[in-house]
Amino acid sequence: MIPFDAVLCDLDGVLRHFDHAAQADIEARYGLPMRKTAFDPDLIGPATLGHITEAEWLESIAVALGGDERARQAVTEFAAVPFWVDEEVRALLARAQERVPVLLVTNAMDTLEEHLEGLGLAYFADAVVSSARVGLAKPDRRIYELAAELAGVAPERCLFVDDRPENVAGATALGMTGVHYRGIADLTAVLTPAFG
């Protein structure tokens, strides 16, 4: 018997990846703490809850880095760093989707739909739970409950996949099966026995 009736999967760090070498290069060239500043909870939190737009988040980064032309140029380059889909992960999730609903559950911004379109993922998942749209972010238990409800499955019958341990812990606290994603082997180990 398959041990779950829905797969809830994170986007960034699992299905979508950013060019971290390019981000590091921008930091080095400008001598600015881009990543530390960009992902400061006080700056990124309001954007992932939909309180501000991605454009306003980028402006807040520039201001925090000094607000001069150099800081703004660095932020412009940082925002343009390329990202891509892990095709192995996509294939595994597509195989799972032949048997159960697959939902993306992501701490995202108001531009998520545009990004999914650009990645060819606009119609990939059975549903997308975006923190910016629902006003809840992982690891808030309510976002997991909402995702399970959208899947039409009890939380304890959901598989939850995320690259952040605290988000996995939030899901397992509700009785979900959690997978801390560090690489394709982690997803293969749980999906292949279930779906072949």
JSON list of C-alpha atoms in Angstrom, two decimals:
[
{"chain": "A", "resi": 1, "resn": "MET", "atom": "CA", "xyz": [0.00, 0.00, 0.00]},
{"chain": "A", "resi": 2, "resn": "ILE", "atom": "CA", "xyz": [1.26, 3.49, -0.88]},
{"chain": "A", "resi": 3, "resn": "PRO", "atom": "CA", "xyz": [2.03, 5.31, 2.40]},
{"chain": "A", "resi": 4, "resn": "PHE", "atom": "CA", "xyz": [0.68, 8.67, 1.22]},
{"chain": "A", "resi": 5, "resn": "ASP", "atom": "CA", "xyz": [-2.13, 10.07, -0.90]},
{"chain": "A", "resi": 6, "resn": "ALA", "atom": "CA", "xyz": [-0.59, 13.41, -1.90]},
{"chain": "A", "resi": 7, "resn": "VAL", "atom": "CA", "xyz": [2.87, 14.89, -2.42]},
{"chain": "A", "resi": 8, "resn": "LEU", "atom": "CA", "xyz": [3.46, 18.42, -1.17]},
{"chain": "A", "resi": 9, "resn": "CYS", "atom": "CA", "xyz": [6.73, 19.75, -2.54]},
{"chain": "A", "resi": 10, "resn": "ASP", "atom": "CA", "xyz": [8.77, 22.88, -1.99]},
{"chain": "A", "resi": 11, "resn": "LEU", "atom": "CA", "xyz": [9.90, 24.81, -5.08]},
{"chain": "A", "resi": 12, "resn": "ASP", "atom": "CA", "xyz": [13.23, 26.53, -4.37]},
{"chain": "A", "resi": 13, "resn": "GLY", "atom": "CA", "xyz": [16.10, 24.24, -3.51]},
{"chain": "A", "resi": 14, "resn": "VAL", "atom": "CA", "xyz": [14.16, 21.17, -4.67]},
{"chain": "A", "resi": 15, "resn": "LEU", "atom": "CA", "xyz": [12.54, 21.71, -8.07]},
{"chain": "A", "resi": 16, "resn": "ARG", "atom": "CA", "xyz": [13.99, 25.15, -8.90]},
{"chain": "A", "resi": 17, "resn": "HIS", "atom": "CA", "xyz": [17.61, 26.13, -8.37]},
{"chain": "A", "resi": 18, "resn": "PHE", "atom": "CA", "xyz": [19.48, 29.44, -8.57]},
{"chain": "A", "resi": 19, "resn": "ASP", "atom": "CA", "xyz": [23.04, 29.99, -9.76]},
{"chain": "A", "resi": 20, "resn": "HIS", "atom": "CA", "xyz": [24.77, 30.42, -6.38]},
{"chain": "A", "resi": 21, "resn": "ALA", "atom": "CA", "xyz": [28.16, 30.91, -8.03]},
{"chain": "A", "resi": 22, "resn": "ALA", "atom": "CA", "xyz": [26.74, 33.93, -9.89]},
{"chain": "A", "resi": 23, "resn": "GLN", "atom": "CA", "xyz": [25.33, 35.30, -6.62]},
{"chain": "A", "resi": 24, "resn": "ALA", "atom": "CA", "xyz": [28.72, 34.88, -4.93]},
{"chain": "A", "resi": 25, "resn": "ASP", "atom": "CA", "xyz": [30.43, 36.59, -7.87]},
{"chain": "A", "resi": 26, "resn": "ILE", "atom": "CA", "xyz": [28.15, 39.63, -7.53]},
{"chain": "A", "resi": 27, "resn": "GLU", "atom": "CA", "xyz": [28.93, 39.83, -3.80]},
{"chain": "A", "resi": 28, "resn": "ALA", "atom": "CA", "xyz": [32.66, 39.63, -4.50]},
{"chain": "A", "resi": 29, "resn": "ARG", "atom": "CA", "xyz": [32.67, 42.21, -7.29]},
{"chain": "A", "resi": 30, "resn": "TYR", "atom": "CA", "xyz": [30.65, 44.75, -5.34]},
{"chain": "A", "resi": 31, "resn": "GLY", "atom": "CA", "xyz": [31.97, 43.88, -1.89]},
{"chain": "A", "resi": 32, "resn": "LEU", "atom": "CA", "xyz": [28.43, 43.81, -0.55]},
{"chain": "A", "resi": 33, "resn": "PRO", "atom": "CA", "xyz": [26.68, 41.18, 1.62]},
{"chain": "A", "resi": 34, "resn": "MET", "atom": "CA", "xyz": [23.95, 40.53, -0.94]},
{"chain": "A", "resi": 35, "resn": "ARG", "atom": "CA", "xyz": [22.62, 37.17, 0.26]},
{"chain": "A", "resi": 36, "resn": "LYS", "atom": "CA", "xyz": [22.75, 37.99, 3.98]},
{"chain": "A", "resi": 37, "resn": "THR", "atom": "CA", "xyz": [20.87, 41.22, 3.33]},
{"chain": "A", "resi": 38, "resn": "ALA", "atom": "CA", "xyz": [18.38, 39.84, 0.78]},
{"chain": "A", "resi": 39, "resn": "PHE", "atom": "CA", "xyz": [17.37, 36.93, 3.00]},
{"chain": "A", "resi": 40, "resn": "ASP", "atom": "CA", "xyz": [17.25, 38.88, 6.26]},
{"chain": "A", "resi": 41, "resn": "PRO", "atom": "CA", "xyz": [13.86, 37.85, 7.73]},
{"chain": "A", "resi": 42, "resn": "ASP", "atom": "CA", "xyz": [12.97, 41.50, 8.33]},
{"chain": "A", "resi": 43, "resn": "LEU", "atom": "CA", "xyz": [13.34, 42.21, 4.60]},
{"chain": "A", "resi": 44, "resn": "ILE", "atom": "CA", "xyz": [12.18, 39.02, 2.92]},
{"chain": "A", "resi": 45, "resn": "GLY", "atom": "CA", "xyz": [9.42, 38.16, 5.41]},
{"chain": "A", "resi": 46, "resn": "PRO", "atom": "CA", "xyz": [6.94, 40.86, 4.28]},
{"chain": "A", "resi": 47, "resn": "ALA", "atom": "CA", "xyz": [7.51, 39.89, 0.62]},
{"chain": "A", "resi": 48, "resn": "THR", "atom": "CA", "xyz": [6.85, 36.19, 1.20]},
{"chain": "A", "resi": 49, "resn": "LEU", "atom": "CA", "xyz": [3.65, 37.04, 3.09]},
{"chain": "A", "resi": 50, "resn": "GLY", "atom": "CA", "xyz": [2.42, 39.22, 0.24]},
{"chain": "A", "resi": 51, "resn": "HIS", "atom": "CA", "xyz": [2.63, 42.45, 2.25]},
{"chain": "A", "resi": 52, "resn": "ILE", "atom": "CA", "xyz": [5.05, 43.98, -0.27]},
{"chain": "A", "resi": 53, "resn": "THR", "atom": "CA", "xyz": [5.90, 43.17, -3.88]},
{"chain": "A", "resi": 54, "resn": "GLU", "atom": "CA", "xyz": [9.13, 41.63, -5.14]},
{"chain": "A", "resi": 55, "resn": "ALA", "atom": "CA", "xyz": [10.04, 45.05, -6.57]},
{"chain": "A", "resi": 56, "resn": "GLU", "atom": "CA", "xyz": [9.58, 46.64, -3.14]},
{"chain": "A", "resi": 57, "resn": "TRP", "atom": "CA", "xyz": [11.70, 43.87, -1.57]},
{"chain": "A", "resi": 58, "resn": "LEU", "atom": "CA", "xyz": [14.50, 44.57, -4.07]},
{"chain": "A", "resi": 59, "resn": "GLU", "atom": "CA", "xyz": [14.29, 48.27, -3.27]},
{"chain": "A", "resi": 60, "resn": "SER", "atom": "CA", "xyz": [14.53, 47.48, 0.46]},
{"chain": "A", "resi": 61, "resn": "ILE", "atom": "CA", "xyz": [17.73, 45.49, -0.21]},
{"chain": "A", "resi": 62, "resn": "ALA", "atom": "CA", "xyz": [19.24, 48.41, -2.14]},
{"chain": "A", "resi": 63, "resn": "VAL", "atom": "CA", "xyz": [18.37, 50.81, 0.69]},
{"chain": "A", "resi": 64, "resn": "ALA", "atom": "CA", "xyz": [19.84, 48.44, 3.31]},
{"chain": "A", "resi": 65, "resn": "LEU", "atom": "CA", "xyz": [23.06, 48.26, 1.26]},
{"chain": "A", "resi": 66, "resn": "GLY", "atom": "CA", "xyz": [23.44, 52.02, 1.22]},
{"chain": "A", "resi": 67, "resn": "GLY", "atom": "CA", "xyz": [20.91, 53.15, -1.38]},
{"chain": "A", "resi": 68, "resn": "ASP", "atom": "CA", "xyz": [23.50, 54.51, -3.81]},
{"chain": "A", "resi": 69, "resn": "GLU", "atom": "CA", "xyz": [23.79, 53.75, -7.52]},
{"chain": "A", "resi": 70, "resn": "ARG", "atom": "CA", "xyz": [26.34, 51.02, -6.91]},
{"chain": "A", "resi": 71, "resn": "ALA", "atom": "CA", "xyz": [24.04, 49.21, -4.46]},
{"chain": "A", "resi": 72, "resn": "ARG", "atom": "CA", "xyz": [21.14, 49.48, -6.91]},
{"chain": "A", "resi": 73, "resn": "GLN", "atom": "CA", "xyz": [23.23, 48.05, -9.74]},
{"chain": "A", "resi": 74, "resn": "ALA", "atom": "CA", "xyz": [24.31, 45.15, -7.53]},
{"chain": "A", "resi": 75, "resn": "VAL", "atom": "CA", "xyz": [20.66, 44.43, -6.62]},
{"chain": "A", "resi": 76, "resn": "THR", "atom": "CA", "xyz": [19.64, 44.60, -10.30]},
{"chain": "A", "resi": 77, "resn": "GLU", "atom": "CA", "xyz": [22.28, 42.00, -11.15]},
{"chain": "A", "resi": 78, "resn": "PHE", "atom": "CA", "xyz": [21.32, 39.87, -8.14]},
{"chain": "A", "resi": 79, "resn": "ALA", "atom": "CA", "xyz": [17.66, 39.86, -9.21]},
{"chain": "A", "resi": 80, "resn": "ALA", "atom": "CA", "xyz": [18.68, 38.76, -12.72]},
{"chain": "A", "resi": 81, "resn": "VAL", "atom": "CA", "xyz": [20.66, 35.69, -11.58]},
{"chain": "A", "resi": 82, "resn": "PRO", "atom": "CA", "xyz": [19.37, 32.75, -13.65]},
{"chain": "A", "resi": 83, "resn": "PHE", "atom": "CA", "xyz": [17.41, 29.82, -12.25]},
{"chain": "A", "resi": 84, "resn": "TRP", "atom": "CA", "xyz": [16.40, 26.50, -13.73]},
{"chain": "A", "resi": 85, "resn": "VAL", "atom": "CA", "xyz": [14.31, 23.38, -13.16]},
{"chain": "A", "resi": 86, "resn": "ASP", "atom": "CA", "xyz": [15.90, 20.13, -11.98]},
{"chain": "A", "resi": 87, "resn": "GLU", "atom": "CA", "xyz": [14.55, 17.80, -14.66]},
{"chain": "A", "resi": 88, "resn": "GLU", "atom": "CA", "xyz": [15.19, 14.67, -12.57]},
{"chain": "A", "resi": 89, "resn": "VAL", "atom": "CA", "xyz": [13.01, 16.05, -9.79]},
{"chain": "A", "resi": 90, "resn": "ARG", "atom": "CA", "xyz": [10.35, 17.10, -12.30]},
{"chain": "A", "resi": 91, "resn": "ALA", "atom": "CA", "xyz": [10.31, 13.59, -13.79]},
{"chain": "A", "resi": 92, "resn": "LEU", "atom": "CA", "xyz": [9.99, 11.94, -10.36]},
{"chain": "A", "resi": 93, "resn": "LEU", "atom": "CA", "xyz": [7.14, 14.24, -9.37]},
{"chain": "A", "resi": 94, "resn": "ALA", "atom": "CA", "xyz": [5.42, 13.69, -12.73]},
{"chain": "A", "resi": 95, "resn": "ARG", "atom": "CA", "xyz": [5.59, 9.93, -12.12]},
{"chain": "A", "resi": 96, "resn": "ALA", "atom": "CA", "xyz": [4.07, 10.41, -8.66]},
{"chain": "A", "resi": 97, "resn": "GLN", "atom": "CA", "xyz": [1.38, 12.62, -10.19]},
{"chain": "A", "resi": 98, "resn": "GLU", "atom": "CA", "xyz": [0.11, 9.68, -12.23]},
{"chain": "A", "resi": 99, "resn": "ARG", "atom": "CA", "xyz": [-1.07, 8.19, -8.91]},
{"chain": "A", "resi": 100, "resn": "VAL", "atom": "CA", "xyz": [-1.63, 11.07, -6.46]},
{"chain": "A", "resi": 101, "resn": "PRO", "atom": "CA", "xyz": [-2.01, 14.87, -6.49]},
{"chain": "A", "resi": 102, "resn": "VAL", "atom": "CA", "xyz": [1.25, 16.83, -6.44]},
{"chain": "A", "resi": 103, "resn": "LEU", "atom": "CA", "xyz": [1.13, 20.33, -4.98]},
{"chain": "A", "resi": 104, "resn": "LEU", "atom": "CA", "xyz": [3.83, 22.98, -4.80]},
{"chain": "A", "resi": 105, "resn": "VAL", "atom": "CA", "xyz": [3.97, 24.59, -1.35]},
{"chain": "A", "resi": 106, "resn": "THR", "atom": "CA", "xyz": [6.36, 27.49, -1.47]},
{"chain": "A", "resi": 107, "resn": "ASN", "atom": "CA", "xyz": [7.40, 30.63, 0.38]},
{"chain": "A", "resi": 108, "resn": "ALA", "atom": "CA", "xyz": [7.24, 32.86, -2.67]},
{"chain": "A", "resi": 109, "resn": "MET", "atom": "CA", "xyz": [6.55, 36.41, -3.82]},
{"chain": "A", "resi": 110, "resn": "ASP", "atom": "CA", "xyz": [3.98, 38.06, -6.03]},
{"chain": "A", "resi": 111, "resn": "THR", "atom": "CA", "xyz": [5.98, 37.14, -9.15]},
{"chain": "A", "resi": 112, "resn": "LEU", "atom": "CA", "xyz": [5.71, 33.36, -8.60]},
{"chain": "A", "resi": 113, "resn": "GLU", "atom": "CA", "xyz": [3.16, 32.74, -11.35]},
{"chain": "A", "resi": 114, "resn": "GLU", "atom": "CA", "xyz": [5.31, 34.63, -13.86]},
{"chain": "A", "resi": 115, "resn": "HIS", "atom": "CA", "xyz": [8.36, 32.56, -12.82]},
{"chain": "A", "resi": 116, "resn": "LEU", "atom": "CA", "xyz": [6.46, 29.27, -13.10]},
{"chain": "A", "resi": 117, "resn": "GLU", "atom": "CA", "xyz": [5.32, 30.30, -16.58]},
{"chain": "A", "resi": 118, "resn": "GLY", "atom": "CA", "xyz": [8.90, 31.04, -17.61]},
{"chain": "A", "resi": 119, "resn": "LEU", "atom": "CA", "xyz": [10.04, 27.66, -16.28]},
{"chain": "A", "resi": 120, "resn": "GLY", "atom": "CA", "xyz": [7.30, 25.75, -18.10]},
{"chain": "A", "resi": 121, "resn": "LEU", "atom": "CA", "xyz": [5.73, 24.83, -14.75]},
{"chain": "A", "resi": 122, "resn": "ALA", "atom": "CA", "xyz": [2.55, 26.92, -14.93]},
{"chain": "A", "resi": 123, "resn": "TYR", "atom": "CA", "xyz": [0.35, 23.85, -15.32]},
{"chain": "A", "resi": 124, "resn": "PHE", "atom": "CA", "xyz": [2.66, 21.26, -13.78]},
{"chain": "A", "resi": 125, "resn": "ALA", "atom": "CA", "xyz": [1.24, 20.93, -10.26]},
{"chain": "A", "resi": 126, "resn": "ASP", "atom": "CA", "xyz": [-2.31, 20.03, -9.33]},
{"chain": "A", "resi": 127, "resn": "ALA", "atom": "CA", "xyz": [-2.30, 23.16, -7.16]},
{"chain": "A", "resi": 128, "resn": "VAL", "atom": "CA", "xyz": [0.17, 25.81, -6.00]},
{"chain": "A", "resi": 129, "resn": "VAL", "atom": "CA", "xyz": [0.13, 27.14, -2.46]},
{"chain": "A", "resi": 130, "resn": "SER", "atom": "CA", "xyz": [2.08, 30.39, -2.56]},
{"chain": "A", "resi": 131, "resn": "SER", "atom": "CA", "xyz": [2.79, 32.11, 0.75]},
{"chain": "A", "resi": 132, "resn": "ALA", "atom": "CA", "xyz": [2.39, 35.51, -0.90]},
{"chain": "A", "resi": 133, "resn": "ARG", "atom": "CA", "xyz": [-1.13, 34.60, -2.06]},
{"chain": "A", "resi": 134, "resn": "VAL", "atom": "CA", "xyz": [-2.38, 32.94, 1.13]},
{"chain": "A", "resi": 135, "resn": "GLY", "atom": "CA", "xyz": [-0.61, 35.22, 3.64]},
{"chain": "A", "resi": 136, "resn": "LEU", "atom": "CA", "xyz": [0.97, 32.24, 5.43]},
{"chain": "A", "resi": 137, "resn": "ALA", "atom": "CA", "xyz": [4.56, 31.04, 5.21]},
{"chain": "A", "resi": 138, "resn": "LYS", "atom": "CA", "xyz": [6.26, 27.79, 6.13]},
{"chain": "A", "resi": 139, "resn": "PRO", "atom": "CA", "xyz": [6.71, 26.63, 8.85]},
{"chain": "A", "resi": 140, "resn": "ASP", "atom": "CA", "xyz": [3.33, 28.05, 9.97]},
{"chain": "A", "resi": 141, "resn": "ARG", "atom": "CA", "xyz": [1.15, 24.96, 10.49]},
{"chain": "A", "resi": 142, "resn": "ARG", "atom": "CA", "xyz": [-1.78, 26.64, 8.72]},
{"chain": "A", "resi": 143, "resn": "ILE", "atom": "CA", "xyz": [-0.05, 26.58, 5.32]},
{"chain": "A", "resi": 144, "resn": "TYR", "atom": "CA", "xyz": [0.40, 22.80, 5.59]},
{"chain": "A", "resi": 145, "resn": "GLU", "atom": "CA", "xyz": [-3.22, 22.38, 6.65]},
{"chain": "A", "resi": 146, "resn": "LEU", "atom": "CA", "xyz": [-4.36, 24.49, 3.70]},
{"chain": "A", "resi": 147, "resn": "ALA", "atom": "CA", "xyz": [-2.24, 22.43, 1.29]},
{"chain": "A", "resi": 148, "resn": "ALA", "atom": "CA", "xyz": [-3.63, 19.15, 2.63]},
{"chain": "A", "resi": 149, "resn": "GLU", "atom": "CA", "xyz": [-7.16, 20.52, 2.33]},
{"chain": "A", "resi": 150, "resn": "LEU", "atom": "CA", "xyz": [-6.54, 21.57, -1.28]},
{"chain": "A", "resi": 151, "resn": "ALA", "atom": "CA", "xyz": [-5.19, 18.08, -1.99]},
{"chain": "A", "resi": 152, "resn": "GLY", "atom": "CA", "xyz": [-8.32, 16.60, -0.42]},
{"chain": "A", "resi": 153, "resn": "VAL", "atom": "CA", "xyz": [-6.14, 14.47, 1.85]},
{"chain": "A", "resi": 154, "resn": "ALA", "atom": "CA", "xyz": [-5.68, 14.24, 5.63]},
{"chain": "A", "resi": 155, "resn": "PRO", "atom": "CA", "xyz": [-2.33, 15.71, 6.75]},
{"chain": "A", "resi": 156, "resn": "GLU", "atom": "CA", "xyz": [-1.09, 12.32, 7.95]},
{"chain": "A", "resi": 157, "resn": "ARG", "atom": "CA", "xyz": [-1.56, 10.96, 4.41]},
{"chain": "A", "resi": 158, "resn": "CYS", "atom": "CA", "xyz": [0.68, 13.66, 2.87]},
{"chain": "A", "resi": 159, "resn": "LEU", "atom": "CA", "xyz": [4.33, 13.41, 1.90]},
{"chain": "A", "resi": 160, "resn": "PHE", "atom": "CA", "xyz": [6.09, 16.74, 2.39]},
{"chain": "A", "resi": 161, "resn": "VAL", "atom": "CA", "xyz": [9.43, 17.53, 0.68]},
{"chain": "A", "resi": 162, "resn": "ASP", "atom": "CA", "xyz": [11.58, 20.59, 1.50]},
{"chain": "A", "resi": 163, "resn": "ASP", "atom": "CA", "xyz": [15.26, 21.52, 1.59]},
{"chain": "A", "resi": 164, "resn": "ARG", "atom": "CA", "xyz": [14.88, 23.38, 4.92]},
{"chain": "A", "resi": 165, "resn": "PRO", "atom": "CA", "xyz": [14.78, 21.19, 8.05]},
{"chain": "A", "resi": 166, "resn": "GLU", "atom": "CA", "xyz": [12.55, 23.65, 9.94]},
{"chain": "A", "resi": 167, "resn": "ASN", "atom": "CA", "xyz": [9.92, 23.42, 7.20]},
{"chain": "A", "resi": 168, "resn": "VAL", "atom": "CA", "xyz": [10.06, 19.61, 7.27]},
{"chain": "A", "resi": 169, "resn": "ALA", "atom": "CA", "xyz": [9.68, 19.72, 11.06]},
{"chain": "A", "resi": 170, "resn": "GLY", "atom": "CA", "xyz": [6.59, 21.90, 10.69]},
{"chain": "A", "resi": 171, "resn": "ALA", "atom": "CA", "xyz": [5.02, 19.29, 8.40]},
{"chain": "A", "resi": 172, "resn": "THR", "atom": "CA", "xyz": [5.93, 16.27, 10.51]},
{"chain": "A", "resi": 173, "resn": "ALA", "atom": "CA", "xyz": [4.46, 17.98, 13.59]},
{"chain": "A", "resi": 174, "resn": "LEU", "atom": "CA", "xyz": [1.09, 17.62, 11.80]},
{"chain": "A", "resi": 175, "resn": "GLY", "atom": "CA", "xyz": [1.69, 13.94, 11.13]},
{"chain": "A", "resi": 176, "resn": "MET", "atom": "CA", "xyz": [2.94, 14.31, 7.56]},
{"chain": "A", "resi": 177, "resn": "THR", "atom": "CA", "xyz": [5.75, 12.12, 6.26]},
{"chain": "A", "resi": 178, "resn": "GLY", "atom": "CA", "xyz": [8.70, 14.49, 5.88]},
{"chain": "A", "resi": 179, "resn": "VAL", "atom": "CA", "xyz": [11.64, 14.36, 3.51]},
{"chain": "A", "resi": 180, "resn": "HIS", "atom": "CA", "xyz": [14.57, 16.71, 4.09]},
{"chain": "A", "resi": 181, "resn": "TYR", "atom": "CA", "xyz": [15.74, 17.20, 0.51]},
{"chain": "A", "resi": 182, "resn": "ARG", "atom": "CA", "xyz": [19.52, 17.44, 0.04]},
{"chain": "A", "resi": 183, "resn": "GLY", "atom": "CA", "xyz": [19.69, 15.82, -3.38]},
{"chain": "A", "resi": 184, "resn": "ILE", "atom": "CA", "xyz": [17.82, 13.66, -5.86]},
{"chain": "A", "resi": 185, "resn": "ALA", "atom": "CA", "xyz": [18.62, 10.49, -3.87]},
{"chain": "A", "resi": 186, "resn": "ASP", "atom": "CA", "xyz": [16.42, 11.69, -0.99]},
{"chain": "A", "resi": 187, "resn": "LEU", "atom": "CA", "xyz": [13.39, 11.98, -3.26]},
{"chain": "A", "resi": 188, "resn": "THR", "atom": "CA", "xyz": [14.16, 8.81, -5.20]},
{"chain": "A", "resi": 189, "resn": "ALA", "atom": "CA", "xyz": [14.38, 6.82, -1.96]},
{"chain": "A", "resi": 190, "resn": "VAL", "atom": "CA", "xyz": [10.83, 7.68, -0.96]},
{"chain": "A", "resi": 191, "resn": "LEU", "atom": "CA", "xyz": [9.04, 7.91, -4.32]},
{"chain": "A", "resi": 192, "resn": "THR", "atom": "CA", "xyz": [10.52, 4.94, -6.19]},
{"chain": "A", "resi": 193, "resn": "PRO", "atom": "CA", "xyz": [9.34, 2.28, -3.69]},
{"chain": "A", "resi": 194, "resn": "ALA", "atom": "CA", "xyz": [5.87, 3.87, -3.74]},
{"chain": "A", "resi": 195, "resn": "PHE", "atom": "CA", "xyz": [5.47, 4.34, -7.48]},
{"chain": "A", "resi": 196, "resn": "GLY", "atom": "CA", "xyz": [8.11, 2.14, -9.10]}
]
